[in-house]
Coordinates of N, CA and C in Angstrom, one line a residue:
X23 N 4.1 -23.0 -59.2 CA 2.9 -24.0 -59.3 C 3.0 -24.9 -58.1
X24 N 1.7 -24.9 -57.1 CA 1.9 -25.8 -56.0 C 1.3 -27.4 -56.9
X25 N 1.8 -28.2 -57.0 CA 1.5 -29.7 -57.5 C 1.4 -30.7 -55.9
X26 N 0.5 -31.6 -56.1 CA 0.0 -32.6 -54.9 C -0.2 -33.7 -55.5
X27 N 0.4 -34.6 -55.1 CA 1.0 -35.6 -55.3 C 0.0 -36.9 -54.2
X28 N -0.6 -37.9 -53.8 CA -1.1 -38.7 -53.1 C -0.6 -40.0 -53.5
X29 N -0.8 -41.2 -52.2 CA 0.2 -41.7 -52.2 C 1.2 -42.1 -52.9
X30 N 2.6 -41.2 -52.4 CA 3.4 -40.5 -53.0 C 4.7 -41.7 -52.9
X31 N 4.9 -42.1 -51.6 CA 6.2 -43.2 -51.2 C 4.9 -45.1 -51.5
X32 N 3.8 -44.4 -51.0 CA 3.5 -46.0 -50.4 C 2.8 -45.7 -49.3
X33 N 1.9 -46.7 -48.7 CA 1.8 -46.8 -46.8 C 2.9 -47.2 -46.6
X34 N 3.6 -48.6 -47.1 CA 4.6 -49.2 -46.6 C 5.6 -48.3 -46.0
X35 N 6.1 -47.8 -47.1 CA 7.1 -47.0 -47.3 C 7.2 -45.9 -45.9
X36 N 6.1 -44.9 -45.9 CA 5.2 -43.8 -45.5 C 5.6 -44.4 -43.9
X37 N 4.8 -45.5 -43.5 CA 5.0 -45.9 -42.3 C 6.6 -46.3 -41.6
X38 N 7.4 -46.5 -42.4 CA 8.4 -46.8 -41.9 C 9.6 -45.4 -42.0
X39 N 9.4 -44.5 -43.0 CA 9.7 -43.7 -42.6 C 9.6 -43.0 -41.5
X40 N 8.5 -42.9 -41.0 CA 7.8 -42.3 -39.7 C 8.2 -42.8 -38.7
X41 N 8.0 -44.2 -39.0 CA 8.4 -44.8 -37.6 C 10.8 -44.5 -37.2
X42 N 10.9 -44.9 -38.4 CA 12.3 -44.6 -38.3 C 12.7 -43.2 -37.7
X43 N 12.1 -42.4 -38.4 CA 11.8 -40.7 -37.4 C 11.7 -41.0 -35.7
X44 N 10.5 -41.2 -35.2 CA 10.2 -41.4 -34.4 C 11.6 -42.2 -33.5
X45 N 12.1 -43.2 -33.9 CA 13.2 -43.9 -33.3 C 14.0 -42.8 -33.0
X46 N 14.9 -42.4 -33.8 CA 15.8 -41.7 -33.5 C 15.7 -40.6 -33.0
X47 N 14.6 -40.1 -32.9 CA 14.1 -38.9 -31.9 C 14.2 -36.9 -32.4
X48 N 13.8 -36.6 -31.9 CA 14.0 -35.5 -32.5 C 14.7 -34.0 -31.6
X49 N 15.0 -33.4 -32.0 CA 16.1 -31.8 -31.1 C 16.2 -30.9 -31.8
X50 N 16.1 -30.1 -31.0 CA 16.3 -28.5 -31.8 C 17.2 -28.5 -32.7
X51 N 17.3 -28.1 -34.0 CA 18.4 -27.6 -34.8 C 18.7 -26.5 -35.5
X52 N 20.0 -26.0 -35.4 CA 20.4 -24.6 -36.5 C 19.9 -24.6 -38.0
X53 N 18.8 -24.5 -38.5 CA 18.5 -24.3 -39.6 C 19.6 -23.4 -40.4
X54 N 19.9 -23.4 -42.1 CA 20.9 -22.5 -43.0 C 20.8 -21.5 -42.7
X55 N 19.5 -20.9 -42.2 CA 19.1 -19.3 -42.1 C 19.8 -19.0 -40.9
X56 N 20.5 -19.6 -40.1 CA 20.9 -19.5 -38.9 C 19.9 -19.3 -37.5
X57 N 18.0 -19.9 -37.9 CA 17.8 -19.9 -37.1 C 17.2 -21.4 -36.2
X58 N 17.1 -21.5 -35.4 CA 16.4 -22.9 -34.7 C 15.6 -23.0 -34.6
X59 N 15.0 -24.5 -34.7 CA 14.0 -24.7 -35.2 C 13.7 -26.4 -33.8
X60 N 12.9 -26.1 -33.7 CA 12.4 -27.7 -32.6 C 11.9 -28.4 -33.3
X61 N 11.9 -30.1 -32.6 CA 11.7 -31.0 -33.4 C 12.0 -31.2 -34.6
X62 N 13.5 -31.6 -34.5 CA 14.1 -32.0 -36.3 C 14.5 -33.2 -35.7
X63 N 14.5 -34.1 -36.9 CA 15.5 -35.4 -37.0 C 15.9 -35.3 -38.4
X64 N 17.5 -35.4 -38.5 CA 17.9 -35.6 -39.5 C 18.0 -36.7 -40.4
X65 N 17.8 -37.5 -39.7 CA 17.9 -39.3 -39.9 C 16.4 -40.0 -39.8
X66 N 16.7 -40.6 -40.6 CA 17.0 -41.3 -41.8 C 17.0 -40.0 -43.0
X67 N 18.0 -40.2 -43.7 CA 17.6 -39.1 -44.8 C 17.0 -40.2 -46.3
X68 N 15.6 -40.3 -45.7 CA 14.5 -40.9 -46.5 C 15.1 -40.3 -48.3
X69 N 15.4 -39.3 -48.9 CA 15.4 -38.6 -49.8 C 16.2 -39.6 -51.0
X70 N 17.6 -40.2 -49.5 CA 18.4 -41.1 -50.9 C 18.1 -42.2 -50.6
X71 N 16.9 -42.4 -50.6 CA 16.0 -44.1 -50.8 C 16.1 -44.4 -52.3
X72 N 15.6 -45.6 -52.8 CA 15.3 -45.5 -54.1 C 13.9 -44.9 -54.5
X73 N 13.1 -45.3 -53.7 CA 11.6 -45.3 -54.1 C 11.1 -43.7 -53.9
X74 N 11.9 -42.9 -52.8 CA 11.7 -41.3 -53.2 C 12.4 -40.7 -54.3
X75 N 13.6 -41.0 -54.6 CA 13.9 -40.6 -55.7 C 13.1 -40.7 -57.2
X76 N 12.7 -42.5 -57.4 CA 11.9 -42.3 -58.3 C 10.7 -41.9 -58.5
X77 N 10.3 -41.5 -57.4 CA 8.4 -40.6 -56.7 C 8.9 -39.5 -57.3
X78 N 9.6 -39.2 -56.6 CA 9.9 -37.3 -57.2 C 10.9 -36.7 -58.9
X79 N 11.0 -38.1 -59.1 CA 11.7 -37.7 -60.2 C 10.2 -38.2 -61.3
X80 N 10.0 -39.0 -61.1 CA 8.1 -39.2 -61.9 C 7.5 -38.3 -62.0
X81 N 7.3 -37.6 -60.6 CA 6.6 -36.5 -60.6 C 6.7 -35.3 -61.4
X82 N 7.9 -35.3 -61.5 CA 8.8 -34.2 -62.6 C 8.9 -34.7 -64.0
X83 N 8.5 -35.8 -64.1 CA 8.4 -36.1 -65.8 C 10.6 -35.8 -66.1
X84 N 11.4 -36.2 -65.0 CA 12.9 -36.0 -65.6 C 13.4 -37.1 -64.7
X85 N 14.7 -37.7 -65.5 CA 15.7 -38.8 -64.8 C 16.1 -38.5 -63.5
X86 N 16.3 -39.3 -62.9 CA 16.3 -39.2 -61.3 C 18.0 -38.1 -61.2
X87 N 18.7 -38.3 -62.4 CA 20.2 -37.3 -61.9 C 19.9 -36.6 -62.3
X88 N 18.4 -35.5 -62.9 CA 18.5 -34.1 -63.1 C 18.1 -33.9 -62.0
X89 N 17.5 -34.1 -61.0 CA 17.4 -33.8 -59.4 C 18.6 -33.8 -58.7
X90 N 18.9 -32.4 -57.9 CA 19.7 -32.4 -57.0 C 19.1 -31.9 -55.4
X91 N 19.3 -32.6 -55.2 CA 18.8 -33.1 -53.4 C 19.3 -31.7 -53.0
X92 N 19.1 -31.1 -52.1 CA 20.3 -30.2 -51.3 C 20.1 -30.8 -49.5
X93 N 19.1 -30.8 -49.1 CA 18.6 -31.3 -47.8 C 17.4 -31.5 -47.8
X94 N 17.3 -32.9 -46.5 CA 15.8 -33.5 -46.0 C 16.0 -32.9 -44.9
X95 N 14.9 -33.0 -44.2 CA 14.5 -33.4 -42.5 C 13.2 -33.6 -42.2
X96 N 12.9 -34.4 -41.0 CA 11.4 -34.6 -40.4 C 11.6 -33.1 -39.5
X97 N 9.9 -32.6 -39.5 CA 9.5 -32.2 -38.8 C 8.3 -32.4 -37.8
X98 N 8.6 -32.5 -36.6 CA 7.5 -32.7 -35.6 C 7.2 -31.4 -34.8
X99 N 5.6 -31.2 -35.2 CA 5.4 -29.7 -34.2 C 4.1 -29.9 -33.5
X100 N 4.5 -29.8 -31.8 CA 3.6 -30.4 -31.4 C 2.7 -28.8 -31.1
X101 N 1.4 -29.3 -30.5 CA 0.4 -28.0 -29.9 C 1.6 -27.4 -29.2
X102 N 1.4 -25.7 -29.8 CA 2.6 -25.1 -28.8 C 3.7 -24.6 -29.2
X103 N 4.0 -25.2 -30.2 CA 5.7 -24.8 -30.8 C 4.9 -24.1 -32.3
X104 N 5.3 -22.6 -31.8 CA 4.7 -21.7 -33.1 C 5.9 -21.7 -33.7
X105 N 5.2 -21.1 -35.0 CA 6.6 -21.0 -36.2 C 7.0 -19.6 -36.1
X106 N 7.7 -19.4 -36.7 CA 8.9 -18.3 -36.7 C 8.1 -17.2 -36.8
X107 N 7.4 -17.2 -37.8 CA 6.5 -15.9 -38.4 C 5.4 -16.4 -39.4
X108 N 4.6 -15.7 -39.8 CA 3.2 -15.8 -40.2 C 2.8 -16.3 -41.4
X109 N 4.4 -15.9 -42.5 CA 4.4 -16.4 -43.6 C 5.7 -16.3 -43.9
X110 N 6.6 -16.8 -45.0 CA 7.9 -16.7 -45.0 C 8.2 -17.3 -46.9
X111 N 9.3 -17.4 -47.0 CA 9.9 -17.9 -48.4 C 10.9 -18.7 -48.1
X112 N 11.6 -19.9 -48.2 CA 13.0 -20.7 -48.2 C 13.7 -20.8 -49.6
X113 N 13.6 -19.2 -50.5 CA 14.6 -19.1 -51.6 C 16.0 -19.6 -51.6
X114 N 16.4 -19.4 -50.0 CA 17.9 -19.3 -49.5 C 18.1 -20.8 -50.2
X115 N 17.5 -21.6 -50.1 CA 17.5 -23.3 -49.7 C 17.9 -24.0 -51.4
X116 N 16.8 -23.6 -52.3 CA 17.1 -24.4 -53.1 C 16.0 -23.8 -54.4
X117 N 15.6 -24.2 -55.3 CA 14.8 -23.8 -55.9 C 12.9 -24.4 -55.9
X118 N 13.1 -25.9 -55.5 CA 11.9 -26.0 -54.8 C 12.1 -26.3 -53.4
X119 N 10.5 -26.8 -53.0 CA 10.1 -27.4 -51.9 C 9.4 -28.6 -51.6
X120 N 9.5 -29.4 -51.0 CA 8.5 -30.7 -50.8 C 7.8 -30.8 -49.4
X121 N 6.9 -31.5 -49.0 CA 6.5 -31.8 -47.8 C 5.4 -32.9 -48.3
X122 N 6.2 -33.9 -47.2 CA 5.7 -35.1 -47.0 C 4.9 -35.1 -45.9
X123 N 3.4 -35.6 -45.9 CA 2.8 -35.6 -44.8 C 2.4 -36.9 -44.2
X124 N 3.3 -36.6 -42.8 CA 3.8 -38.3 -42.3 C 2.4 -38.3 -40.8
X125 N 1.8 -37.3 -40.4 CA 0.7 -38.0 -39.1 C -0.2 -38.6 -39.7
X126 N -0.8 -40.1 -39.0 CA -1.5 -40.8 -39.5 C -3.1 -39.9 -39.4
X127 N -4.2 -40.5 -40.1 CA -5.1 -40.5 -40.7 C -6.1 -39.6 -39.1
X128 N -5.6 -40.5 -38.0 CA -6.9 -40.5 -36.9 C -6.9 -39.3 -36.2
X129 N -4.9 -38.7 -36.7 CA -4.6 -37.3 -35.6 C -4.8 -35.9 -36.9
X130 N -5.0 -36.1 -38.1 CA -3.9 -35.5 -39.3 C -5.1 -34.0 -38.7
X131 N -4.6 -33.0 -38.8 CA -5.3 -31.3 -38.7 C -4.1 -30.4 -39.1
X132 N -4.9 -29.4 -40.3 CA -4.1 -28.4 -40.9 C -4.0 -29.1 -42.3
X133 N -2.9 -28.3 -42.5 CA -2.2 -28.8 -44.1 C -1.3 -27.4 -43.8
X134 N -0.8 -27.2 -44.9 CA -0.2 -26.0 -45.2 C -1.3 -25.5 -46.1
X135 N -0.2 -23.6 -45.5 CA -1.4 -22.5 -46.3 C -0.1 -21.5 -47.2
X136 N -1.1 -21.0 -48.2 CA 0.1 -20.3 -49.3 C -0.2 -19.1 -48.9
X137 N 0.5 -17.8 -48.9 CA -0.1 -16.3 -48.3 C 0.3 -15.3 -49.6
X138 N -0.3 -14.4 -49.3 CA -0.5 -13.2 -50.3 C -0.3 -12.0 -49.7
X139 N 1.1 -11.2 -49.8 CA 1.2 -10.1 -49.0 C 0.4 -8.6 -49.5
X140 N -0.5 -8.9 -48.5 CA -1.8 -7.8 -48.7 C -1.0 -6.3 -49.3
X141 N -0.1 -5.7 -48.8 CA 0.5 -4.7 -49.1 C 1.1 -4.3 -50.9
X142 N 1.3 -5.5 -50.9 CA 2.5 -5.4 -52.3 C 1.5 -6.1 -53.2
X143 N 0.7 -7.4 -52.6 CA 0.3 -8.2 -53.7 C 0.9 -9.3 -54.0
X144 N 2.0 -9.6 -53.5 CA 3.1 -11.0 -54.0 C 2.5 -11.9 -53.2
X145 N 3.0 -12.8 -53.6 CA 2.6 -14.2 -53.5 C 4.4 -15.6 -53.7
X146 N 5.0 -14.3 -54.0 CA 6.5 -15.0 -53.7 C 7.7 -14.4 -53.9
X147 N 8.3 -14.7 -53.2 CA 9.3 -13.3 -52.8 C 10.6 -12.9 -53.9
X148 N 10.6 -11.9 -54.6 CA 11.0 -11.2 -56.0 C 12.5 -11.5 -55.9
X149 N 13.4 -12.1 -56.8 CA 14.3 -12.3 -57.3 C 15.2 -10.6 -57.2
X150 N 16.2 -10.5 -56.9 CA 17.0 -9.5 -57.5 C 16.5 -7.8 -56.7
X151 N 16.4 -8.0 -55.0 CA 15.7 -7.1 -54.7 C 17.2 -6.2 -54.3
X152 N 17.0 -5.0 -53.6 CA 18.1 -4.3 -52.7 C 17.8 -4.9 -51.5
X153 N 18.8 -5.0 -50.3 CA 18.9 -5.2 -49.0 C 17.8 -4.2 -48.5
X154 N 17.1 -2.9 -48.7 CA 16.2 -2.3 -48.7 C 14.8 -2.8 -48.4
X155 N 14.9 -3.3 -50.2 CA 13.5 -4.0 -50.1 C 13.2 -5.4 -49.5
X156 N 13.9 -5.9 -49.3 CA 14.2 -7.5 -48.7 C 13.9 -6.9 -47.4
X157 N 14.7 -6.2 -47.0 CA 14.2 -5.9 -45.6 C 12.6 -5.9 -45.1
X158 N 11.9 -4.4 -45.9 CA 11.0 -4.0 -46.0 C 9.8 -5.4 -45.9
X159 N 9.9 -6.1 -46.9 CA 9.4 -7.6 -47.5 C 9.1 -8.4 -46.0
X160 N 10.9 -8.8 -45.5 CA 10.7 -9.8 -44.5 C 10.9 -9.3 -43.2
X161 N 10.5 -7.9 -43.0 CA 10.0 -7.5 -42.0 C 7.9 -7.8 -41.3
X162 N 7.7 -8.2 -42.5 CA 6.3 -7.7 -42.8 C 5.8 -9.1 -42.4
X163 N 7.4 -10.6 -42.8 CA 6.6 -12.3 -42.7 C 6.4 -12.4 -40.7
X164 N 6.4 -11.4 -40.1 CA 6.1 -11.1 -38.5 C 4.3 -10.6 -38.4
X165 N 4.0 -10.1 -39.2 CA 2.7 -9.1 -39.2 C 1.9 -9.7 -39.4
X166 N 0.8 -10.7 -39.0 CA -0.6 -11.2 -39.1 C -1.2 -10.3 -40.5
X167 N -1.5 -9.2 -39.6 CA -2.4 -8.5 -40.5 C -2.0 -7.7 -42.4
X168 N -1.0 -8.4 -42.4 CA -0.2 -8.5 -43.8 C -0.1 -9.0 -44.7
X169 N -0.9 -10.4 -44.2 CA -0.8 -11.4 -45.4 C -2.3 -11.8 -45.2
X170 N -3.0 -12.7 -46.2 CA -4.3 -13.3 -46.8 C -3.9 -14.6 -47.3
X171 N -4.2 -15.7 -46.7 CA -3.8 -17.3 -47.5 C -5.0 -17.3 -48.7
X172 N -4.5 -17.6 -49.6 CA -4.6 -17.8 -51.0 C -5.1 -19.4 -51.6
X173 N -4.6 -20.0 -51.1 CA -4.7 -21.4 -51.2 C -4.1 -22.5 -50.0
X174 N -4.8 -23.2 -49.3 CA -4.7 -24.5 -48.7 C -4.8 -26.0 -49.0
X175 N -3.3 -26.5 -48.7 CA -3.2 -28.1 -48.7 C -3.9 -28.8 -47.8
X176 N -4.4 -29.8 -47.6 CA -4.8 -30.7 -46.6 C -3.9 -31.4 -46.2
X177 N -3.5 -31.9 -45.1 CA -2.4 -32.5 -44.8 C -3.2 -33.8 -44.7
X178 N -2.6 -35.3 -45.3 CA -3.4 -36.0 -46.0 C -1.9 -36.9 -45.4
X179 N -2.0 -38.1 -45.2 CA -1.0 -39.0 -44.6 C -0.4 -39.5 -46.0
X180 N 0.7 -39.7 -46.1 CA 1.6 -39.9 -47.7 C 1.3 -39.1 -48.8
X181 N 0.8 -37.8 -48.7 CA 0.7 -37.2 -49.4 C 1.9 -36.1 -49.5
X182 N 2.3 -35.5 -51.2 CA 3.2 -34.9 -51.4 C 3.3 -33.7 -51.9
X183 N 3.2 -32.1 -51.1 CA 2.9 -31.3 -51.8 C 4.2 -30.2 -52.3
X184 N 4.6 -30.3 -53.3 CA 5.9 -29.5 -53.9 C 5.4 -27.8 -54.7
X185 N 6.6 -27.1 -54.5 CA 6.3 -25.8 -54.7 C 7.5 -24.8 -54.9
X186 N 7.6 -24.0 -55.0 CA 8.7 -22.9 -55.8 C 8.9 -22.7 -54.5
X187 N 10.5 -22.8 -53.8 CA 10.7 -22.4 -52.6 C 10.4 -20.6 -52.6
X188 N 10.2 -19.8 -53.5 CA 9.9 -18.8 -53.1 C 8.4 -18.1 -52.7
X189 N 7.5 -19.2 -53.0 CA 6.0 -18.6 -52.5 C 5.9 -18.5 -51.0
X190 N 5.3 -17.6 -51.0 CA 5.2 -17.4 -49.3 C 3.9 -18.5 -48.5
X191 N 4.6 -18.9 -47.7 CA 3.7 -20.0 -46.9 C 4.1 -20.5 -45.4
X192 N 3.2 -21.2 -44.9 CA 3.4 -21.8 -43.6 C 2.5 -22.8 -43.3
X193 N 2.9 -23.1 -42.1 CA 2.1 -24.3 -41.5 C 0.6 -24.1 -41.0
X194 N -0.3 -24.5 -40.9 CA -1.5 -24.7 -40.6 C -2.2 -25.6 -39.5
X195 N -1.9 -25.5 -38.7 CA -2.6 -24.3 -38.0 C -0.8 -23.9 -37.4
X196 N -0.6 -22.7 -37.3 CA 0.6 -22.1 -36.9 C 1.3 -22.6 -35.8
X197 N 0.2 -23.2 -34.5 CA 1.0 -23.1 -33.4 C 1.1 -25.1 -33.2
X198 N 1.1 -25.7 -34.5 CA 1.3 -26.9 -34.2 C -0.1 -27.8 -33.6
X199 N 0.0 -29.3 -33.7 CA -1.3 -29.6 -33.1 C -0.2 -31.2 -32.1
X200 N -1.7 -31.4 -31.2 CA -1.1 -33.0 -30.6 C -0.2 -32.8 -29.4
X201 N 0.4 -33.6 -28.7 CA 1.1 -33.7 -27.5 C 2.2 -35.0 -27.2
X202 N 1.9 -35.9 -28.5 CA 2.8 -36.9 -28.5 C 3.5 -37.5 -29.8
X203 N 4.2 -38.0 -29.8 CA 4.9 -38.7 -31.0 C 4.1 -39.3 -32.1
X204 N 2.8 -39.9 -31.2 CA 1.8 -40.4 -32.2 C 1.3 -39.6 -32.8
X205 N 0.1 -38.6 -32.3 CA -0.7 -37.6 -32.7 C -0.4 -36.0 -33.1
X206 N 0.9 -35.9 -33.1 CA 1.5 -34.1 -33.3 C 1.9 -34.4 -35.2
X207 N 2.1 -33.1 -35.7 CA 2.1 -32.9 -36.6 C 3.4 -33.0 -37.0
X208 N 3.6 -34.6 -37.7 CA 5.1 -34.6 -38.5 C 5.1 -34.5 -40.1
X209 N 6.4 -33.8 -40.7 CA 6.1 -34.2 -42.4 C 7.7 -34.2 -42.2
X210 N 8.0 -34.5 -43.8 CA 9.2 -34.4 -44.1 C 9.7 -33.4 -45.4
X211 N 10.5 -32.4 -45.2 CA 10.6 -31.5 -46.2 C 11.9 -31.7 -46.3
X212 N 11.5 -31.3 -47.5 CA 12.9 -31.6 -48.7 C 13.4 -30.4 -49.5
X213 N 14.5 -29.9 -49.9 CA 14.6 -28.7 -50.7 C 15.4 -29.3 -51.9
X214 N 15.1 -29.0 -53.0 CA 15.8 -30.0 -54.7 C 16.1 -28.9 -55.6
X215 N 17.1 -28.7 -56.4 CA 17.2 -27.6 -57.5 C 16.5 -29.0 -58.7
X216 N 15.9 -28.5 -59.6 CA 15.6 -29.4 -60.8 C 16.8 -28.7 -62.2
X217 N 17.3 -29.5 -62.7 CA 19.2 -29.5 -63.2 C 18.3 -29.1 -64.8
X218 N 17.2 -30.2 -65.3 CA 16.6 -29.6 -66.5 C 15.9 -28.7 -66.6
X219 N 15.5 -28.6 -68.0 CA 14.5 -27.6 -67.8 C 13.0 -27.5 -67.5
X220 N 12.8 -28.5 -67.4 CA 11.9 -28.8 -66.8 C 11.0 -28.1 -65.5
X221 N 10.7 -27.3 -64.7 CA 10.1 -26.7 -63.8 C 8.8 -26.9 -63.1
X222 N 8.0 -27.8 -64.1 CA 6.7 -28.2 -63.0 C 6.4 -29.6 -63.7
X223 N 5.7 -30.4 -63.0 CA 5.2 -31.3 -62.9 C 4.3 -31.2 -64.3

């Protein structure tokens, strides 16, 4: 279930996370999947604030210690810096996903889009496959002509959209927007296992 959340930290909050991003600047990093990724800052890790924890544990209707964090980071993607591939899954990571959308109001373009692998029909990548079919699968998150987006977020300044790290999705528009710190496309994503049983919002 994709759930969207509006303002989610606060402006207050919202603006200073960004701005704190922005300070410390941002560099390529080895993502878990072992691959790199431009424009990360790992700092501030906004996640063990108080006011994010109680956002996202509200949002879940559960106590803030049935949430387990695994990792945050900002991302900045400016016009130019395309993503890995067309559509993808972050199962590896955790059991959900968040993204915080941190560009103000005057630059914000895109949101995220959710995809639908034209071939198979999934919409999120199957638990318990063979190295076979995994292959087959994420050979295919390279192929344009493979996937159909299904549904689109607006990328909306403090706004929070969370989702099953396994639906297939990406960024919108793919190749990033903007040319500066101000105006390029930042959010902050989060990966959380939820400890109850609880599952959606």
């Amino acid at each position: 279930m994709i759930t969207i959340k509006d303002n989610f930290l606060g402006e207050k909050e919202s603006l200073q996370a960004r701005a704190d991003a922005i300070e410390n600047g941002f560099k390529p990093e080895k993502g878990p999947d072992g691959g790199t990724y431009e424009g990360v800052a790992k700092e501030p890790k906004i996640y063990e604030r108080p006011v994010f924890k109680s956002a996202l544990a509200s949002l879940y209707k559960v106590k803030e210690d049935e949430i387990n964090i695994a990792f945050g980071c900002f991302r900045r993607d400016m016009q130019g810096m395309f993503t890995h591939s067309y559509a993808h899954a972050d199962a590896i990571h955790a059991s959900h996903a968040g993204l915080l959308y941190l560009t103000p109001f005057e630059y914000t373009s895109g949101g995220t889009g959710f995809y639908r692998h034209i071939p198979s029909g999934l919409m999120q990548h199957p638990e318990g496959l063979s190295p076979e079919q995994d292959t087959y699968l994420t050979r295919d998150w390279m192929i344009k002509n493979k996937w159909e987006m299904h549904t689109f977020t607006h990328m909306v300044f403090d706004r929070f959209v969370t989702y099953p790290c396994s639906y297939y999705h990406n960024r919108f528009p793919m190749e990033g927007f903007g040319d500066t710190d101000e105006n390029s496309r930042l959010v902050y994503v989060v990966f959380f296992d939820l400890l109850s049983a609880t599952t959606s919002p």
